[in-house]
Coordinates of N, CA, C and O in Angstrom, one line a residue:
X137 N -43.0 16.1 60.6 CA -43.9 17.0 59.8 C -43.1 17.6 58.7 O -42.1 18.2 58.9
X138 N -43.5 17.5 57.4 CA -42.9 18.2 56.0 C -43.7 19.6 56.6 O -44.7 19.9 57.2
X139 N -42.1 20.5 56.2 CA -42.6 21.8 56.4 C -43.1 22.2 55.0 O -42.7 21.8 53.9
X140 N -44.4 23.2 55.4 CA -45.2 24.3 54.6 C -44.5 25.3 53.8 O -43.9 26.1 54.6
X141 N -44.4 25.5 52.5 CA -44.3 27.1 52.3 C -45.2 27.6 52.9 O -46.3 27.3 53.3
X142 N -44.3 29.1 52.9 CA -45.5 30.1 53.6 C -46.8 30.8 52.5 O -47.7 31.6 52.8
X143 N -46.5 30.1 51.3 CA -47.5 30.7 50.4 C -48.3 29.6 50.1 O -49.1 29.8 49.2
X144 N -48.4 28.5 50.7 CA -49.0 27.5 50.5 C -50.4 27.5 51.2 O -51.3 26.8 50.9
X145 N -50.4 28.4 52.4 CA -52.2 28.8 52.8 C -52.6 30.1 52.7 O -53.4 30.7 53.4
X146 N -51.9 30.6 51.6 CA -52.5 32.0 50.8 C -53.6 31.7 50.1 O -53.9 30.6 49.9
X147 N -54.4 32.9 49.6 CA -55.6 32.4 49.4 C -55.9 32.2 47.9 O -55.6 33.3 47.3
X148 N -56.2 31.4 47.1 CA -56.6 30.9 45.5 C -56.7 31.8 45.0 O -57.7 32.4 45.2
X149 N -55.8 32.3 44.2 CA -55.4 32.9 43.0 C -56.0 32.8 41.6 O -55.4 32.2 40.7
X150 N -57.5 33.7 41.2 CA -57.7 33.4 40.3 C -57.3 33.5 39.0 O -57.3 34.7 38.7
X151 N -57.0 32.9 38.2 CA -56.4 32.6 36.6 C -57.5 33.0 35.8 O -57.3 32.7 34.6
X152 N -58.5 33.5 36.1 CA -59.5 34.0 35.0 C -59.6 35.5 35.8 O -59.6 35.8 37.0
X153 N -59.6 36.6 34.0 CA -59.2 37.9 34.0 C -60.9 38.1 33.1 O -61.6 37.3 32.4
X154 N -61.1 39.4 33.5 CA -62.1 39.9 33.0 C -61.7 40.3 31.5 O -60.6 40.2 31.1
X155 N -62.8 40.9 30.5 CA -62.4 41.8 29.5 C -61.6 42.8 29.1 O -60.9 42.9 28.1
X156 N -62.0 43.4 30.1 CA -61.4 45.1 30.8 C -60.3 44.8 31.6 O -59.4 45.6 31.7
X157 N -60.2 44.1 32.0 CA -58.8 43.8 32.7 C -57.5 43.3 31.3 O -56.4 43.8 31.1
X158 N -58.2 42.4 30.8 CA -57.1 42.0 29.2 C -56.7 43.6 28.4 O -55.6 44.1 28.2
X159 N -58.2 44.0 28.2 CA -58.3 45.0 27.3 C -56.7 46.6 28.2 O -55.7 47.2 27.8
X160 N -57.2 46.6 29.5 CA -56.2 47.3 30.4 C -54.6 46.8 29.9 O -53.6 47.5 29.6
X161 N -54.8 45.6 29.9 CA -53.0 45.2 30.2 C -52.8 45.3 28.6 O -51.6 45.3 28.3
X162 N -53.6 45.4 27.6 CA -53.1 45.5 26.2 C -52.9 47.1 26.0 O -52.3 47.7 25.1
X163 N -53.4 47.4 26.8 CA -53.1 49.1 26.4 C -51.4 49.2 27.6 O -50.4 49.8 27.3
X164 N -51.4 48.5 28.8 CA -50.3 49.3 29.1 C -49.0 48.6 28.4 O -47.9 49.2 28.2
X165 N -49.2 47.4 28.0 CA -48.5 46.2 27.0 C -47.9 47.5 25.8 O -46.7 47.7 25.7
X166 N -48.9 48.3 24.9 CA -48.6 49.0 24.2 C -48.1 50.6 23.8 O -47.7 51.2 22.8
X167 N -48.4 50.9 25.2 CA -47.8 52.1 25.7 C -46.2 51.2 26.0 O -45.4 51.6 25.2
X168 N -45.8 50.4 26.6 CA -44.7 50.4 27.0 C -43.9 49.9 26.0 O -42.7 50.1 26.1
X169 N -44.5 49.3 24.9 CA -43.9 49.3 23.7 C -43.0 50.9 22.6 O -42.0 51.2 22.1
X170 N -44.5 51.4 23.1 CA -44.0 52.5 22.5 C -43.0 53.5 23.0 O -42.1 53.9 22.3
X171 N -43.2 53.7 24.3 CA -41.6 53.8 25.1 C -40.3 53.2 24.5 O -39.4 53.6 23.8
X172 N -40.6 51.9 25.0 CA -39.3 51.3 24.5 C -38.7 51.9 22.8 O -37.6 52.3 22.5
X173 N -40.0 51.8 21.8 CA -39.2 52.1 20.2 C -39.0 53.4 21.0 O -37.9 53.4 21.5
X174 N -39.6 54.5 21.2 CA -38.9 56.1 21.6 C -37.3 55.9 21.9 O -36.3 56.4 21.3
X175 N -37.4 54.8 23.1 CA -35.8 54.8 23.7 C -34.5 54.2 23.0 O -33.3 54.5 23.2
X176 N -35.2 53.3 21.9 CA -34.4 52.8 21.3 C -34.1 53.3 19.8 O -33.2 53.0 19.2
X177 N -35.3 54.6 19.3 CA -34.7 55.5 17.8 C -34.2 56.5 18.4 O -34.0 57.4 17.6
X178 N -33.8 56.7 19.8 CA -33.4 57.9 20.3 C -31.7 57.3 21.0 O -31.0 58.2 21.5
X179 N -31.2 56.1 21.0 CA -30.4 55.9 20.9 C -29.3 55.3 20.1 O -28.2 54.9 20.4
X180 N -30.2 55.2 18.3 CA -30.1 54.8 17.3 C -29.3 56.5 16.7 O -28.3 56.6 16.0
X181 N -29.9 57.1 17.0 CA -30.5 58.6 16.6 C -28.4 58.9 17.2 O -27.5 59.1 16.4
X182 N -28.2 58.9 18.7 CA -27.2 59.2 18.9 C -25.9 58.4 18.4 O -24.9 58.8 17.9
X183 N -26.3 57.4 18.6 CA -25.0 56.5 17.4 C -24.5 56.8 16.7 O -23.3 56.7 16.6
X184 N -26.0 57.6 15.5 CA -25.5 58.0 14.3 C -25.0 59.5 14.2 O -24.3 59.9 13.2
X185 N -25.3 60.3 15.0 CA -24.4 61.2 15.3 C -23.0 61.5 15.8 O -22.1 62.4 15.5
X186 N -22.9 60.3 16.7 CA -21.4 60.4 17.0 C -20.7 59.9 15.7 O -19.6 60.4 15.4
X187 N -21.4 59.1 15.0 CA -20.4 58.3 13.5 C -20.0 59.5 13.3 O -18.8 59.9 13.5
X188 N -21.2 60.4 12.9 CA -20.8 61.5 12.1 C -20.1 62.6 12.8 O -19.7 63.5 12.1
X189 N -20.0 62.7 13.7 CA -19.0 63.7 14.3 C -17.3 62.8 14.8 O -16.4 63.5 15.3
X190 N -17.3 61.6 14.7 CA -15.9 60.8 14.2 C -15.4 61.1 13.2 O -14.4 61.7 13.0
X191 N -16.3 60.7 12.2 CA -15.6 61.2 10.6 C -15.9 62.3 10.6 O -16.0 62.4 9.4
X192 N -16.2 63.3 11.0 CA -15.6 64.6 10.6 C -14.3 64.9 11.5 O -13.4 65.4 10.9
X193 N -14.3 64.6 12.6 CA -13.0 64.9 12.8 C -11.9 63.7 12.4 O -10.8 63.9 13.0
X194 N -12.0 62.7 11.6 CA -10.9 62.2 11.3 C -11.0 62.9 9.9 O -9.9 63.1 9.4
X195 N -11.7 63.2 9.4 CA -11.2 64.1 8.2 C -10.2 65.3 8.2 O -9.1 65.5 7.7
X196 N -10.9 66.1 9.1 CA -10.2 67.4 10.0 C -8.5 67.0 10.1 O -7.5 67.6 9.6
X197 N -8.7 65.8 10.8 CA -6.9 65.2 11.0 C -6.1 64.9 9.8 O -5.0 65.5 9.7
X198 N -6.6 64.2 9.1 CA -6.1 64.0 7.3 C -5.8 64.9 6.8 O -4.6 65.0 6.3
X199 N -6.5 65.9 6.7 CA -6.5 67.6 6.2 C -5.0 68.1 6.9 O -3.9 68.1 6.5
X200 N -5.8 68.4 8.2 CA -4.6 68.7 9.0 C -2.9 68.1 8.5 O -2.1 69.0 8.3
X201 N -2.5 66.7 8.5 CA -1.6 66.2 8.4 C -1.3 66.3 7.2 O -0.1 66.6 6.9
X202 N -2.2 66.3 6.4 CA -1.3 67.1 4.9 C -1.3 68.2 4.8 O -0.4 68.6 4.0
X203 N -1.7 69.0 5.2 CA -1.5 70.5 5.3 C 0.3 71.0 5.7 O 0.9 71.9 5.2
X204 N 0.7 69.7 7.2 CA 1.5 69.5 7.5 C 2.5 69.5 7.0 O 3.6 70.0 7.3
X205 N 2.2 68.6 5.7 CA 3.4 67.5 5.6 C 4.2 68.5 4.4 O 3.8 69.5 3.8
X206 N 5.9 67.8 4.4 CA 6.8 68.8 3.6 C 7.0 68.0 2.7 O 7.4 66.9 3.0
X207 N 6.9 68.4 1.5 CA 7.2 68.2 0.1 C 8.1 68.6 -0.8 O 9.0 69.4 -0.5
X208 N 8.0 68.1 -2.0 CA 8.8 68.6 -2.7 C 8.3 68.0 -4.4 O 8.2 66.8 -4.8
X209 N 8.2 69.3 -4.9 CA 7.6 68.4 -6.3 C 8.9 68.2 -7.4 O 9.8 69.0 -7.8
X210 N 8.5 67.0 -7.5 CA 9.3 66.2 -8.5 C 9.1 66.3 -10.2 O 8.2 65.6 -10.6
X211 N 9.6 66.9 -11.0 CA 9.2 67.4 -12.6 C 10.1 66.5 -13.4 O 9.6 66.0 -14.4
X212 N 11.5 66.2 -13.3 CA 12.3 65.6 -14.2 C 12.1 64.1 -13.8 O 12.4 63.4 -12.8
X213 N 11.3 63.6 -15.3 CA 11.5 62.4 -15.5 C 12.6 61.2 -15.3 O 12.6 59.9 -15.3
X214 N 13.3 62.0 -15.3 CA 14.9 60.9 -15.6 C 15.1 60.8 -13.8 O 15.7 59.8 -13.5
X215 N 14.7 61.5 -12.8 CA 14.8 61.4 -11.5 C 13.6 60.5 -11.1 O 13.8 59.7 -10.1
X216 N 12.2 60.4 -11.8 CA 11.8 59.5 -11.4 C 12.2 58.0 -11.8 O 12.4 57.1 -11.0
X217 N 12.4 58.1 -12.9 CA 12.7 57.2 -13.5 C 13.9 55.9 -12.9 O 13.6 54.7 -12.8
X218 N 15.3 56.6 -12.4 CA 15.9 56.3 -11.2 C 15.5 55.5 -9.8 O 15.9 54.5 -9.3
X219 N 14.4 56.3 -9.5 CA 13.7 55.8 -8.3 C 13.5 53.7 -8.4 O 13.5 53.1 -9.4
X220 N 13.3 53.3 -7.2 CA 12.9 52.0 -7.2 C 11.4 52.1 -6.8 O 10.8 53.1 -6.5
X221 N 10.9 50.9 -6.8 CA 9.3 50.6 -6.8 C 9.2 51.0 -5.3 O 8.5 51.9 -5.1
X222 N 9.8 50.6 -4.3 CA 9.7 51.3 -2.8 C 10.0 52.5 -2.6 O 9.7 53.0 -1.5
X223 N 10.5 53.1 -3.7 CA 10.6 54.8 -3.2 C 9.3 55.0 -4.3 O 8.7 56.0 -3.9
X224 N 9.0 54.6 -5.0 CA 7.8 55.2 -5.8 C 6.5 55.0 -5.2 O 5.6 55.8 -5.2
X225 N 6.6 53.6 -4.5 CA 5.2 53.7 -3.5 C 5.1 54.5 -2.1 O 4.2 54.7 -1.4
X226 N 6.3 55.0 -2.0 CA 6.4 56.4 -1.0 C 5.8 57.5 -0.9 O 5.4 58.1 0.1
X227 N 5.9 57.9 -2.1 CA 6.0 59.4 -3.0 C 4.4 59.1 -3.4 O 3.9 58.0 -3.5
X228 N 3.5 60.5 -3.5 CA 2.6 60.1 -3.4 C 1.8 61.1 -4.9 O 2.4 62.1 -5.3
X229 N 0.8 60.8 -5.5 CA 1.2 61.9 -6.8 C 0.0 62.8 -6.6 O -1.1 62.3 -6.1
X230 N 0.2 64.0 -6.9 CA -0.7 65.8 -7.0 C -1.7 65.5 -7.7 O -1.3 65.2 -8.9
X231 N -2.7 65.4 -7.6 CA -4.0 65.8 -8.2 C -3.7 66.7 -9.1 O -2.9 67.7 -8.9
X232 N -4.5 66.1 -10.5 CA -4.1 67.2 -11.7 C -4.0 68.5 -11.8 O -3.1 68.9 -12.5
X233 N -4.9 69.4 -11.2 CA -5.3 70.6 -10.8 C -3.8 71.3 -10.3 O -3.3 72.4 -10.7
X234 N -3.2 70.3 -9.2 CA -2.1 71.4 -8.6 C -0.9 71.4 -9.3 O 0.0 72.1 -9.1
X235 N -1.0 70.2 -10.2 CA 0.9 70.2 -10.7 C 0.7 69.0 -12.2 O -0.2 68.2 -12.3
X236 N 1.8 69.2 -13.1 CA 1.4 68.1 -14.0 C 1.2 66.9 -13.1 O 1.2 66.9 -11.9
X237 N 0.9 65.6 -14.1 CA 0.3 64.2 -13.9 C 1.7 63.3 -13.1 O 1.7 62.5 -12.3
X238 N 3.2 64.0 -13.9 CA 4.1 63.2 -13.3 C 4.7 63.6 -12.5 O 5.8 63.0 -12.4
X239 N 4.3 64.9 -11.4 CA 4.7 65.6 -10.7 C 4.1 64.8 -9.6 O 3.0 64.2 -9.6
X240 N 5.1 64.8 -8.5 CA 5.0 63.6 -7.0 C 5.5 64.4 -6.0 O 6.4 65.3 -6.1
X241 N 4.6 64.1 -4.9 CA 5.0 64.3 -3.5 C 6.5 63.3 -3.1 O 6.6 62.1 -3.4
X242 N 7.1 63.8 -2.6 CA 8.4 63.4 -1.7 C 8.2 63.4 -0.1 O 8.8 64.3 0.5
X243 N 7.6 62.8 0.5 CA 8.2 63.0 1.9 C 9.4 63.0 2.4 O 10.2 62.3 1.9
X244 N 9.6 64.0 3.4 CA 10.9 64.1 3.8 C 10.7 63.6 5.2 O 11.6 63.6 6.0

């Protein structure tokens, strides 16, 4: 004897749906849609908050670390001038505002 599934003398399953039954599953079809976008601009939503609370605290650290850092401003040309191209890409130069144009950071 070939054995039976057990769903094989369950009873015919009809494949035709009423109007109100289609019209039903299109409404919960669309409610669950709309969940889903909620869940998904509401974790869109947090993403883009953490960005922004990353870069602000890596800005914070930047700040921080030059705040830190020990210098020494450089004014006599003939000392830059001395320098080689790897001590000049070291040395980093002051925004106009705080010191002349040829005035440089030294890290120590």
């Amino acid at each position: 004897f070939p054995r039976r599934r057990p769903s094989a003398g369950a009873a015919k399953v009809s494949f035709k749906t009423s109007w109100r039954q289609k019209m039903e599953l299109k409404e919960k079809r669309a409610a669950l849609k709309g969940i889903v976008n909620k869940l998904q601009a509401k974790a869109v939503a947090a993403k883009e908050a953490e960005r922004h609370r990353l870069q602000a605290r890596r800005l914070v650290r930047l700040q921080n670390r030059r705040y830190a850092e020990q210098y020494q401003i450089v004014s006599n040309p003939t000392k830059l001038a001395k320098k080689t191209k790897k001590e000049l890409r070291k040395m980093r130069r002051i925004g106009p505002d705080a010191a002349p144009l040829d005035a440089l950071r030294i890290k120590r």
